[in-house]
XYZ file of C-alpha atoms in Angstrom:
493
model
C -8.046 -91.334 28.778
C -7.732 -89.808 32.071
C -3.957 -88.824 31.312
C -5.046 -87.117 28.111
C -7.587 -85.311 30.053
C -5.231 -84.023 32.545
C -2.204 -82.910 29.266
C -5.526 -80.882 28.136
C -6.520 -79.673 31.296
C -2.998 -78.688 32.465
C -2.315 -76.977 28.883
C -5.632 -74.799 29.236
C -4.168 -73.544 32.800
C -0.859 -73.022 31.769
C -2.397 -71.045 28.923
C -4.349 -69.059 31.487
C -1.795 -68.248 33.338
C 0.431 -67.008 30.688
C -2.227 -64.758 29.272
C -2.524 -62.998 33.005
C 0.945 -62.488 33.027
C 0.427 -60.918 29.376
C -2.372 -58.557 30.109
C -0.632 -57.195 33.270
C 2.138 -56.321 31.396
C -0.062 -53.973 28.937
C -0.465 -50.195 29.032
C -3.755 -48.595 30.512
C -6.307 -48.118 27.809
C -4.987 -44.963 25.956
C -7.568 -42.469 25.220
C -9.890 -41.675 22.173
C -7.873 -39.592 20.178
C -9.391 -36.263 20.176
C -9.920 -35.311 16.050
C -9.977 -31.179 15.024
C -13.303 -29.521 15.004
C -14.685 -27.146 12.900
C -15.622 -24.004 14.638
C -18.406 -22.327 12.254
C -19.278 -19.251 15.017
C -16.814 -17.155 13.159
C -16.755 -17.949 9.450
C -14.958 -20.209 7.199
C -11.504 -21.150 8.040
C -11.873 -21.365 11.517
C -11.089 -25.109 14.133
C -11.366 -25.454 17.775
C -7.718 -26.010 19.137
C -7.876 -29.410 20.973
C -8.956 -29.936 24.271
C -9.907 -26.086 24.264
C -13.036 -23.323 23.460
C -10.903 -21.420 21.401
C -11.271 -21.324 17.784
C -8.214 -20.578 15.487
C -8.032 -19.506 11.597
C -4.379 -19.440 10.266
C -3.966 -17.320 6.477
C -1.936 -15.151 4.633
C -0.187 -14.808 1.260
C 2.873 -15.540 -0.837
C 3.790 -12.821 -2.917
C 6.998 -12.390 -5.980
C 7.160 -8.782 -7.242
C 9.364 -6.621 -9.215
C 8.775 -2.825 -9.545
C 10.584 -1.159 -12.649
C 11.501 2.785 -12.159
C 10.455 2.233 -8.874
C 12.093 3.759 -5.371
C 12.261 0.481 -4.042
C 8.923 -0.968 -4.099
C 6.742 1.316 -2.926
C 6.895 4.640 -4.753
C 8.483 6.511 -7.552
C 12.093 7.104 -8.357
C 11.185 10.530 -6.254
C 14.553 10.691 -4.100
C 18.083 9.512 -3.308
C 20.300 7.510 -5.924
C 16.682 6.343 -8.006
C 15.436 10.080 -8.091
C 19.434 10.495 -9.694
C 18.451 9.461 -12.739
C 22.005 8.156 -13.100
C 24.469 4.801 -13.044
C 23.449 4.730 -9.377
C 19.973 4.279 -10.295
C 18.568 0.672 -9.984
C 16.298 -0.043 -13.136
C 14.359 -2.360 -11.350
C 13.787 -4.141 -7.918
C 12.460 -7.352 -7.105
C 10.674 -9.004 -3.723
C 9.711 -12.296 -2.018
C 7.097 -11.830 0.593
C 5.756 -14.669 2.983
C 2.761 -13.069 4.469
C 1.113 -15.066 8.027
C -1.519 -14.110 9.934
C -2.772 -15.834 12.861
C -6.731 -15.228 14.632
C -7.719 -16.520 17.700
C -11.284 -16.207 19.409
C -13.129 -16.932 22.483
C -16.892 -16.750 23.687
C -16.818 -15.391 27.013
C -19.816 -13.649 28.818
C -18.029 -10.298 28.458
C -18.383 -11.081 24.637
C -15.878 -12.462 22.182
C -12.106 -12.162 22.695
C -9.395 -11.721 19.920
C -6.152 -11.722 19.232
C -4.572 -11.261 16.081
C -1.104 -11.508 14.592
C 0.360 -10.751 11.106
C 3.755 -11.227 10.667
C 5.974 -11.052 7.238
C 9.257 -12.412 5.997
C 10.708 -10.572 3.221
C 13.762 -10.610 0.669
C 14.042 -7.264 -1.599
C 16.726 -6.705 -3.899
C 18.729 -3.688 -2.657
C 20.036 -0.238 -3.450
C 23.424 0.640 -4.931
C 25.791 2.235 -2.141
C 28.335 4.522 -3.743
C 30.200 2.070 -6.234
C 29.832 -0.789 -3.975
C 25.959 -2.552 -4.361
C 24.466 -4.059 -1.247
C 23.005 -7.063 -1.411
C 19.801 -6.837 0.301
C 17.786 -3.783 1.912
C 17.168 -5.273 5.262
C 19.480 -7.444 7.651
C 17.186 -8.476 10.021
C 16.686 -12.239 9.420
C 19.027 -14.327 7.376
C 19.510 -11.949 4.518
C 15.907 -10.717 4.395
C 13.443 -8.682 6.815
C 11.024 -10.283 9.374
C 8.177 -7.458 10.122
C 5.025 -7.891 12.873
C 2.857 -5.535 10.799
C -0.610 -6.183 13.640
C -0.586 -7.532 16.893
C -3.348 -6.798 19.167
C -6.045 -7.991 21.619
C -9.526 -7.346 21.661
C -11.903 -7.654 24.223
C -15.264 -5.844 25.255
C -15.161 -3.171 22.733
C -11.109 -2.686 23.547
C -8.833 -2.993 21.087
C -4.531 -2.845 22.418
C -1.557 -3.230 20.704
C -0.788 -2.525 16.926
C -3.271 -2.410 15.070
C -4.563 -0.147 11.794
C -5.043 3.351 13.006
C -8.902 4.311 13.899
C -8.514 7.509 11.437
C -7.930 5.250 8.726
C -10.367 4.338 6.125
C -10.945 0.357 5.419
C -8.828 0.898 2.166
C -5.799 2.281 4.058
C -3.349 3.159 1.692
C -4.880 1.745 -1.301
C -8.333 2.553 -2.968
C -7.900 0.754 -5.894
C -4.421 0.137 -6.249
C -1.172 -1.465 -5.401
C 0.945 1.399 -5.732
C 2.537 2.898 -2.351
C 2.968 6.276 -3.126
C -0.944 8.096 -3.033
C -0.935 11.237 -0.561
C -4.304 12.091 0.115
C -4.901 10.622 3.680
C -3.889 8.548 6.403
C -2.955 5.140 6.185
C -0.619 2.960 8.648
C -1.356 0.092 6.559
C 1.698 -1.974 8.740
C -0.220 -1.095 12.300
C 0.389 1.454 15.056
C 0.184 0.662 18.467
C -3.053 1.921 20.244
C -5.024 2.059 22.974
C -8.676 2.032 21.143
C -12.290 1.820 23.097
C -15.201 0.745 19.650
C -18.464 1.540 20.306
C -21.003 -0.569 17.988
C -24.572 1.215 17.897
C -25.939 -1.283 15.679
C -26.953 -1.197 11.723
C -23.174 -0.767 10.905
C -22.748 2.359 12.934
C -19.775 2.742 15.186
C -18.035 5.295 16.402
C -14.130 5.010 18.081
C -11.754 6.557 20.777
C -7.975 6.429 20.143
C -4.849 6.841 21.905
C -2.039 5.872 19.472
C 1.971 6.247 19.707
C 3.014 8.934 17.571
C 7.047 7.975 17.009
C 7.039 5.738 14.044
C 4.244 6.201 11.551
C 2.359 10.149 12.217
C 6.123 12.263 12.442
C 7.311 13.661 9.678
C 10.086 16.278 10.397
C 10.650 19.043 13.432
C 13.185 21.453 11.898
C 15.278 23.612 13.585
C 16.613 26.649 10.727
C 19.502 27.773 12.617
C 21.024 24.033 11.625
C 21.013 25.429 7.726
C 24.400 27.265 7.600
C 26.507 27.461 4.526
C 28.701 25.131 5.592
C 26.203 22.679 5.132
C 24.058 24.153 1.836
C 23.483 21.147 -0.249
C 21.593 19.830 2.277
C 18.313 21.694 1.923
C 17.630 19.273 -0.741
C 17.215 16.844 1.885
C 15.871 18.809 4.926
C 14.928 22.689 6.012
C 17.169 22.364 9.195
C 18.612 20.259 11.783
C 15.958 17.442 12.827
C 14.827 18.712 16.350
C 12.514 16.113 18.277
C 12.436 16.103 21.686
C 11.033 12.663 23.560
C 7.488 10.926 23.123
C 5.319 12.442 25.682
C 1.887 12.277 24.702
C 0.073 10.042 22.200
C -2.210 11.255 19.457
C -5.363 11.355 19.843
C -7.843 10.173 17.166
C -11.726 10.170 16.766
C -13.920 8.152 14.021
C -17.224 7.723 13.466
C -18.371 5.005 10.736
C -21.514 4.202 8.854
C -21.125 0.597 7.006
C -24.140 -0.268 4.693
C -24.832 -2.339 1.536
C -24.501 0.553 -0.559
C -21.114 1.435 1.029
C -19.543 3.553 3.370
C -19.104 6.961 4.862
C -16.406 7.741 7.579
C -15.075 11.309 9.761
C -11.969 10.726 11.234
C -10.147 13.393 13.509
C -6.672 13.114 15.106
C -4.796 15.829 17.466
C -0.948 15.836 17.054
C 1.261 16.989 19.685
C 4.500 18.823 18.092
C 7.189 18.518 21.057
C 10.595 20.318 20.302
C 14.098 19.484 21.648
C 15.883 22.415 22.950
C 17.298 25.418 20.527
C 21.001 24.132 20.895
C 22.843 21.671 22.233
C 21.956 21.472 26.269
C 19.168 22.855 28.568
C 20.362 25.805 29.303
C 19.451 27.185 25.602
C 15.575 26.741 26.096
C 12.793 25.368 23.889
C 10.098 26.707 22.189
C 6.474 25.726 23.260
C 4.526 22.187 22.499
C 1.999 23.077 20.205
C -0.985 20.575 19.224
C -1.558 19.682 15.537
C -4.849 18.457 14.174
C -5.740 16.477 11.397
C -9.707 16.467 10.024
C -10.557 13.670 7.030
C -13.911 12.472 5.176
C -14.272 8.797 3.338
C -16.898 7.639 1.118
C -17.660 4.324 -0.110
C -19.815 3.579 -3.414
C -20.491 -0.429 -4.061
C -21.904 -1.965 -6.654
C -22.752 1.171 -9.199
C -23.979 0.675 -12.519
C -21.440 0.406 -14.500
C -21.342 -3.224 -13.346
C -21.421 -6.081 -10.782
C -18.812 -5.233 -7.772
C -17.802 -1.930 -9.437
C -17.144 0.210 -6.762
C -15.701 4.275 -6.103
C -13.175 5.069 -3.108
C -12.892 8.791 -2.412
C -11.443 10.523 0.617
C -10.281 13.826 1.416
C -8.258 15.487 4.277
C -6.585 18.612 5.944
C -4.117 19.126 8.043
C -2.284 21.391 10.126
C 0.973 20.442 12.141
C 0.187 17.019 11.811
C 1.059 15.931 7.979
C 1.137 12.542 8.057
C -2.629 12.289 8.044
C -2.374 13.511 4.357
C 1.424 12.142 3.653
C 0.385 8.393 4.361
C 2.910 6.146 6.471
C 4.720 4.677 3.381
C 4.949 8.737 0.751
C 8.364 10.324 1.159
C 9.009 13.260 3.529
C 11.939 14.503 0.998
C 11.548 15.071 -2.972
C 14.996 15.406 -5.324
C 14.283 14.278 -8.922
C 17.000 14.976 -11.318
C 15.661 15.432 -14.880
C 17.822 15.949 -18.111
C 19.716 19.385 -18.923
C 20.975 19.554 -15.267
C 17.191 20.269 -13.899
C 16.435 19.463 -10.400
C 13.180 19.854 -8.636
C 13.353 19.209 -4.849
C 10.957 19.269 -1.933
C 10.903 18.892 1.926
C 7.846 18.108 3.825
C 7.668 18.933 8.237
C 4.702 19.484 10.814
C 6.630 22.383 11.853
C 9.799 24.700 11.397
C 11.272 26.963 14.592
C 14.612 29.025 15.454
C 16.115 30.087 18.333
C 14.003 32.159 20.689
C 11.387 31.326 18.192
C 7.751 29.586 18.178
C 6.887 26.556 16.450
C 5.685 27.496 13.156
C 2.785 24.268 12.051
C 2.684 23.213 8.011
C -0.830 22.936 6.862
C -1.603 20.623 3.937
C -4.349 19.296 2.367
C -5.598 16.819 -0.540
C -7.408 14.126 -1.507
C -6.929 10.285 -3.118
C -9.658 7.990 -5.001
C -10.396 5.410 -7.063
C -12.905 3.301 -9.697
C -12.432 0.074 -10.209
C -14.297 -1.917 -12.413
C -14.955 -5.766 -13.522
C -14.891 -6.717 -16.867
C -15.521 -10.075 -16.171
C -15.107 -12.902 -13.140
C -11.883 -12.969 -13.295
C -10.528 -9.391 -14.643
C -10.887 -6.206 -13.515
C -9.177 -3.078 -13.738
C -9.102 0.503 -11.516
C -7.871 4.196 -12.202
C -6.742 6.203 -9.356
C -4.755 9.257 -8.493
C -4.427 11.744 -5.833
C -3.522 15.459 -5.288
C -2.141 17.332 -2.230
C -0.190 20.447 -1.465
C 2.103 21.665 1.139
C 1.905 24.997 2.830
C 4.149 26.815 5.396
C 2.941 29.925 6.659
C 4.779 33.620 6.002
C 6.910 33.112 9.481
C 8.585 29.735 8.491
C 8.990 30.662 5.015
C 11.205 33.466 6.369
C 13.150 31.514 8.432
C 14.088 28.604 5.901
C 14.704 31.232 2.673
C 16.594 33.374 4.693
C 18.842 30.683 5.915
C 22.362 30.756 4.834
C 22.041 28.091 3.397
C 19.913 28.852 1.056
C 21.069 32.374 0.304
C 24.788 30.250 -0.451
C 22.729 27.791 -2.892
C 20.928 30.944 -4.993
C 21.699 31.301 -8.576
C 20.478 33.083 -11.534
C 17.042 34.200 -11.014
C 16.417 31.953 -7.851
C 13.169 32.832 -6.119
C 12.427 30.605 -2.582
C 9.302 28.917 -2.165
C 9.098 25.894 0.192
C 5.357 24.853 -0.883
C 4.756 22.345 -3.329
C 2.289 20.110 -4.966
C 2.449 16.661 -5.576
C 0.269 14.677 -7.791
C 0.244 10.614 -8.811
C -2.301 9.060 -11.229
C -2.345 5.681 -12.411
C -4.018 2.219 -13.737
C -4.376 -0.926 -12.555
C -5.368 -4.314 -14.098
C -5.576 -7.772 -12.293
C -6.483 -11.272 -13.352
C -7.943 -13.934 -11.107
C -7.450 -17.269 -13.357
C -8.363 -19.182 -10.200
C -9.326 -18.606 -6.921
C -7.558 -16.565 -4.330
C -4.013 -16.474 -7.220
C -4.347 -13.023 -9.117
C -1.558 -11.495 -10.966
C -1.495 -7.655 -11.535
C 0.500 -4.728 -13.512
C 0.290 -1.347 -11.979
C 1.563 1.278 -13.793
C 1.740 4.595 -11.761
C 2.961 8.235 -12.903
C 3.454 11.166 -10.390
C 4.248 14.682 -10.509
C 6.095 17.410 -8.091
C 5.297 20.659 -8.759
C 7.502 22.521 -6.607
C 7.181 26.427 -6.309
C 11.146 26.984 -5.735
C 12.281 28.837 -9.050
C 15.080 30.059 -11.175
C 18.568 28.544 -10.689
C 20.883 27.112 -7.733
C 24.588 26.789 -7.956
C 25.782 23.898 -5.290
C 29.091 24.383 -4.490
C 30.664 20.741 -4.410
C 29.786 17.134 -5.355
C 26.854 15.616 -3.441
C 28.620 11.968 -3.278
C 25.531 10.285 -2.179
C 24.103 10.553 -5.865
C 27.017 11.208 -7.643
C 25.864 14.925 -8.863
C 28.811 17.232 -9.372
C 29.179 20.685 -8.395
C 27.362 23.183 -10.789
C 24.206 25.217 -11.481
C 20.142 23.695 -11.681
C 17.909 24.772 -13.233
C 14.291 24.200 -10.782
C 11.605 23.016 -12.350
C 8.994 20.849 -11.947
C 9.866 16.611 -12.259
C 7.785 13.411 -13.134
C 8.113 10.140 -12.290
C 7.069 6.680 -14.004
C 7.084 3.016 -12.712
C 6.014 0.031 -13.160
C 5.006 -2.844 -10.659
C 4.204 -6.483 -11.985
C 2.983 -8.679 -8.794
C 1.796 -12.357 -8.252
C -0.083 -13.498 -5.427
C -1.114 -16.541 -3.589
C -3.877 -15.865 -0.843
C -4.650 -18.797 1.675
């Protein structure tokens, strides 16, 4: 008995001590494993990132397009091989789009701080090049295009980096539509970098402060005329002289004030442009005309929920510029026109804040015009919106002079040719979109636009322009149109 006790008790220690030797060999207690919150001070969509006070929302799209008639996809067949009209012409284009945005926000006792990103990777069929077809537009990221459209921080009423532009209305671009093309206003509808201080007076007032680079979205063209010799004729079709910038020295300038209510929305928006030349020829010593400021002035209303039905709504704005066009010729419109119609008629257009020669002042374009649209819900899941706009182009007496009394020009005149730089140009179209489910829609958008150029009579140009494949002989200017067709599908998320 006593032996069996002592097997037992000798097991029980041996089993002890084994255990120890066990449990020292274990890791430390790891720790609770911290789950995702939802952070519901901003919305739906938004989480705490672990182990942090910052709350994150992550979105975007998916998009598949293809535009028919199209200049690309954004506008008309309005200019280079698609304004042809020819073999050169692509009948159609189609684009993959992965759209991703990325929000970020933190309560601090100076108030909430932002940031914001919105970045896109894109594949778009691409234009024809001579005889030989490219394969894609853009080059930029494994056969496609990678674009940051925003990225900014805000803080305390500060907003830095790219962003939409202050003069812009909430609709940018688009009223009612997803056609490109509408003149009519501003719109930088892929972000310009600013330097913005918001002011928030409560009961959806606010009023804003801008400094914002003008280089890539509010230039159009500088022209010097003495660049239009008759060596070089066929190339007011593109241009009304050699492009003449001189370097970035001062931002624009842009002023808003914005009155948000339930029954909509009214918006003033004013921008100052600064025009700043390079020199009249080739070095220094040839001098430079003046800077000269620009100015752009632009009203926006906002109708919601009218009576013709639930969520109907009206988007109108108007504007008017002078020597600073691309507050009426939007970001993504054409500064150039040359559409090629049957019987060897051509009607062509150049748009520029402002035209000088040598020993000359800068002569500033004024334009005006206006954009709009209705849409309307026939049911849950289908509505449809009409829209349009209307603009013209002006140059004063002084730079008419100097671009029709070019050589150029005087080489290119025919029978009957009178020279007119102004123009019109004009878009209307219709819209229709069906939501079968929830944030999927699919959409046609047919869209028809007109250049009424005031050029008239006949131009001989003396050789083959190669780029479209249009041989040497006389046009007849008139007036052109333009009809495409965009079928979209997109995923929202």
């Amino acid at each position: 008995m006593n032996m069996i006790k002592s097997l037992v008790l000798g097991s029980a220690a041996a089993l002890v001590a084994m255990s120890g030797a066990q449990a020292a060999d274990l890791p430390i207690k790891a720790k609770a494993v911290e789950y995702v919150k939802v952070c519901s001070l901003y919305g739906a969509g938004f989480y705490y990132i672990p182990g942090t006070d910052t709350c994150i929302k992550l979105g975007g799209y998916l998009r598949a397009e293809a535009s028919f008639a199209s200049n690309g996809q954004f506008n008309n067949a309005v200019n280079g091989s698609a304004g042809a009209n020819n073999r050169l012409s692509n009948y159609y284009y189609s684009r993959a789009r992965q759209d991703l945005n990325i929000d970020t926000r933190t309560a601090t006792e100076y108030g909430v701080v932002r940031t914001y990103a919105d970045l896109t990777f894109t594949w778009t069929t691409g234009n024809t090049a001579g005889s030989a077809p490219s394969a894609y537009t853009g080059d930029g990221v494994a056969g496609g295009t990678l674009g940051v459209y925003y990225a900014f921080i805000q803080f305390a009423g500060f907003t830095l980096g790219k962003a939409v532009s202050q003069f812009d209305t909430p609709w940018t671009n688009y009223p009612g539509n997803n056609f490109d093309g509408l003149w009519g206003g501003g719109g930088t509808v892929t972000g310009v970098n600013q330097f913005t201080y918001t002011a928030d007076f409560g009961s959806g007032i606010t009023a804003a402060i801008s400094a914002q680079d003008q280089t890539a979205y509010t230039q159009t063209n500088i022209w010097n005329t003495a660049g239009l010799t008759a060596a070089n004729a066929a190339t007011v079709i593109g241009s009304y002289g050699t492009a003449s910038y001189g370097g970035n020295v001062a931002p624009d300038i842009v002023g808003m004030v914005r009155v948000d209510q339930a029954w909509g929305l009214f918006q003033a928006s004013f921008a100052a442009h600064d025009n700043h030349t390079a020199y009249y020829g080739a070095s220094e010593a040839t001098g430079h005309p003046a800077d000269k400021w620009g100015w752009a002035a632009q009203l926006a209303l906002s109708i919601k929920n009218i009576p013709t039905g639930p969520g109907d709504t009206i988007n109108i704005q108007g504007v008017y510029t002078n020597g600073a066009s691309r507050y009426n010729a939007q970001s993504l419109v054409p500064t150039s026109y040359a559409i090629y119609g049957g019987g060897n008629t051509l009607g062509f257009a150049n748009l520029g804040d402002s035209v000088f020669t040598t020993n000359g002042d800068q002569q500033l374009t004024t334009t005006y015009g206006f954009r709009g649209a209705y849409t309307h819900n026939w049911s849950p899941t289908w509505n449809s919106a009409i829209y349009g706009s209307w603009a013209a182009v002006s140059y004063n007496n002084t730079a008419k002079g100097l671009i029709c009394g070019s050589a150029a020009i005087t080489t290119l005149a025919g029978p009957g040719f009178t020279c007119n730089p102004d123009f019109n140009i004009s878009s209307l179209g219709v819209i229709t979109r069906w939501t079968p489910v929830k944030n999927l829609t699919f959409s046609a958008d047919v869209a028809w636009t007109n250049l009424d150029q005031k050029h008239s009579g006949n131009i001989v140009i003396p050789a083959t322009i190669a780029s479209v494949a249009k041989p040497a002989g006389t046009y007849q200017l008139k007036d052109q149109n333009s009809v495409s067709l965009l079928l979209r599908a997109q995923r929202n998320f």
